[in-house]
Amino acid sequence: MSALLDTISRLRAEVCTLHSELTRYELVVWTAGNVSARVPGADLMVIKPSGVSYADLTPESMVVTDFFGSPVDGEWVNPDLSSSSDTAAHGYVYRHMPDVGGVVHTHSTYATAWAARGEPIPCVLTMMGDEFGGDIPVGPFALIGDDSIGQGIVETLKASNSPAVLMQSHGPFTIGKDARAAVKAAVMCEEVARTVHISRQLGEPKPIDRQQIEALYARYQGVYGQ
Ligand SMILES: [Zn+2]
């Protein structure tokens, strides 16, 4: 088995397993949502197939494409499956953010409720300082079909510490050094979206000083690495 084939097999198993975290944490319904992983050393990614139920996902059903979303020939090809409709956005992120090894997209309820209002989630919790290094920003409204979703994600994330962006009227996209880190960011994004929303019901949450946020972020990223 070639080294590339070996890596792709490993990533297909990993990406398949990580999809079960999206259902476990109730971040997705029906077939919405997707996880992808960059194939190290190749301009390729492994991503969820389009329109397949979470319960039916297998490592063999994960699709291999280039960073423009075109399927790539190889022993992994399954002619019955096409890649997720969000493939172009994932590919754009890999093309423009070389340190990113994983991308996740969901319509998780609370994060998407903030996206519907177009309101960044304010950094009012130490866990937000740790994980996001500040507010979780909002990206522009963009429709599927060209690079505008990918561009909006990249422009917003490059201007922020946050590994999560709430795309306006759509939902969160998250990134990480690998697919597992991007899934963690998606889980944490929904968690803080829910907590800050609940906090708001009884008053205005207290902001954390910029300096304190920077200290939290530096310590946490130093310990757990990004
Ligand atoms: Zn979506």
XYZ file of C-alpha atoms and ligand atoms in Angstrom:
227
model
C 0.000 0.000 0.000
C 1.400 3.386 -0.969
C 1.990 5.994 1.723
C -0.704 8.263 0.221
C -3.276 5.477 0.096
C -2.389 4.603 3.661
C -2.874 8.209 4.822
C -6.166 8.524 2.958
C -7.480 5.285 4.504
C -6.586 6.512 7.972
C -8.202 9.914 7.383
C -11.379 8.388 5.942
C -11.790 6.309 9.089
C -11.041 9.324 11.296
C -13.377 11.707 9.452
C -16.153 9.082 9.472
C -15.808 8.613 13.244
C -15.732 12.369 13.858
C -19.139 12.733 12.180
C -20.603 10.711 15.042
C -19.453 13.498 17.388
C -21.725 15.926 15.501
C -24.743 13.732 16.238
C -23.579 12.889 19.779
C -23.486 16.595 20.674
C -26.709 17.250 18.714
C -25.102 19.769 16.366
C -26.832 18.453 13.221
C -30.159 17.169 11.881
C -30.925 15.014 8.831
C -27.873 15.122 6.500
C -26.826 18.735 7.229
C -23.325 19.387 8.533
C -19.954 18.060 7.478
C -16.387 17.394 8.550
C -13.335 17.380 6.304
C -9.616 16.754 6.763
C -6.634 17.926 4.736
C -4.498 15.081 3.402
C -1.013 16.100 4.615
C 1.490 16.528 1.825
C -1.125 16.462 -0.953
C -3.570 19.074 -2.280
C -6.415 16.756 -1.339
C -9.102 16.520 1.289
C -11.382 13.850 2.699
C -14.991 14.987 3.191
C -18.481 13.690 3.903
C -20.541 12.470 0.957
C -23.626 14.449 -0.027
C -27.053 13.289 1.086
C -26.036 10.233 3.153
C -27.611 9.775 6.609
C -25.248 9.974 9.537
C -26.152 6.409 10.539
C -25.077 5.156 7.104
C -21.669 6.849 6.944
C -18.715 4.483 6.583
C -15.008 5.162 6.034
C -15.459 3.917 2.438
C -18.209 6.489 1.800
C -15.928 9.453 2.614
C -15.082 11.276 -0.632
C -11.600 12.387 -1.727
C -11.448 15.646 -3.705
C -8.960 18.315 -4.646
C -9.217 21.811 -3.130
C -11.602 22.897 -5.888
C -14.035 20.127 -5.023
C -13.306 17.894 -8.012
C -13.276 14.181 -7.221
C -9.847 12.607 -7.500
C -9.279 9.233 -9.154
C -7.787 6.451 -7.116
C -8.584 3.206 -5.357
C -10.882 5.196 -3.070
C -13.365 6.264 -5.779
C -17.015 5.384 -5.207
C -18.961 6.306 -8.363
C -22.281 6.417 -6.476
C -21.259 9.215 -4.156
C -20.544 12.906 -4.595
C -18.977 15.147 -1.998
C -20.896 17.452 0.358
C -22.440 20.550 -1.190
C -20.127 22.592 1.070
C -16.969 21.094 -0.470
C -16.011 24.307 -2.305
C -16.027 26.285 0.960
C -13.833 23.693 2.702
C -11.429 23.664 -0.262
C -11.180 27.447 -0.294
C -10.176 27.394 3.379
C -7.452 24.779 2.750
C -6.135 26.801 -0.219
C -5.889 30.036 1.742
C -5.071 28.846 5.271
C -2.150 26.404 4.957
C -2.033 25.655 8.717
C -5.623 24.443 8.762
C -5.914 20.637 8.772
C -9.635 20.284 9.417
C -12.891 22.145 8.713
C -16.360 21.599 10.177
C -19.722 23.091 9.278
C -22.993 22.719 11.177
C -26.272 24.551 11.673
C -26.159 23.935 15.435
C -29.145 25.649 17.023
C -27.753 28.283 19.371
C -24.769 29.283 17.227
C -27.097 29.572 14.234
C -29.517 31.688 16.258
C -26.656 34.196 16.811
C -25.875 33.961 13.074
C -29.513 34.734 12.282
C -29.210 37.991 14.229
C -25.783 38.648 12.740
C -24.438 39.191 16.219
C -20.949 38.107 17.350
C -20.929 36.047 20.570
C -19.256 38.335 23.119
C -16.325 36.977 25.105
C -17.899 36.842 28.553
C -16.643 33.413 29.727
C -13.134 32.258 30.557
C -13.699 29.214 28.332
C -14.246 31.626 25.452
C -10.971 33.353 26.254
C -9.308 29.936 26.291
C -10.791 28.501 23.119
C -11.628 31.544 20.999
C -9.323 34.306 22.259
C -12.165 36.856 22.055
C -15.599 37.190 20.503
C -16.817 34.632 17.975
C -17.127 36.807 14.853
C -19.835 36.991 12.211
C -18.960 36.461 8.548
C -20.820 37.958 5.571
C -24.030 36.691 4.052
C -23.057 34.453 1.130
C -24.790 31.965 -1.136
C -23.518 28.566 -2.183
C -22.324 28.249 -5.795
C -19.066 30.205 -5.980
C -16.184 31.094 -3.646
C -18.112 33.667 -1.616
C -18.715 31.427 1.414
C -15.052 30.363 1.483
C -13.881 33.964 1.062
C -16.135 35.139 3.880
C -14.859 32.423 6.205
C -11.186 33.094 5.458
C -11.395 36.905 5.647
C -13.241 36.762 8.959
C -11.045 34.117 10.592
C -7.776 35.766 9.473
C -8.861 38.919 11.310
C -9.590 37.010 14.541
C -8.114 34.543 17.050
C -11.307 32.534 16.835
C -11.377 29.126 15.141
C -15.136 29.646 14.640
C -17.061 32.055 12.425
C -20.833 32.497 12.352
C -21.762 33.007 8.723
C -24.598 35.540 8.587
C -28.065 33.933 8.423
C -26.418 30.527 7.908
C -24.401 28.979 10.726
C -20.955 28.202 12.093
C -17.842 27.064 10.237
C -14.885 26.007 12.395
C -11.242 25.198 11.718
C -8.457 23.370 13.526
C -4.963 22.000 13.109
C -6.723 18.723 12.308
C -10.302 17.544 11.857
C -10.647 16.607 15.529
C -9.667 20.130 16.638
C -12.208 21.617 14.213
C -14.914 19.339 15.665
C -13.935 20.426 19.174
C -14.294 24.069 18.094
C -17.773 23.303 16.690
C -18.828 21.661 19.969
C -17.405 24.530 22.056
C -18.943 27.157 19.770
C -22.410 25.695 20.319
C -21.791 25.369 24.062
C -20.828 29.023 24.535
C -23.571 30.199 22.157
C -26.076 28.409 24.416
C -24.590 29.586 27.709
C -24.241 33.241 26.684
C -27.775 33.167 25.282
C -29.128 31.811 28.584
C -27.087 34.316 30.571
C -28.643 37.114 28.569
C -32.147 36.116 29.554
C -31.639 37.556 33.041
C -29.444 40.535 32.237
C -26.342 41.652 30.419
C -23.317 39.331 30.848
C -20.196 41.117 32.103
C -17.423 41.561 29.529
C -13.902 40.295 30.316
C -11.032 42.806 29.972
C -9.002 42.498 26.768
C -5.845 41.939 28.821
C -7.430 39.073 30.750
C -8.704 37.495 27.537
C -5.200 37.640 26.083
C -3.764 36.015 29.222
C -6.369 33.240 29.128
C -5.774 32.610 25.432
C -1.973 32.613 25.710
C -2.022 30.178 28.639
C -4.554 27.784 27.139
C -3.050 27.742 23.658
C 0.377 27.246 25.228
C -0.848 24.222 27.194
C -3.134 22.627 24.602
C -1.581 24.008 21.409
C -3.420 25.097 18.282
Zn -24.867 25.167 5.772
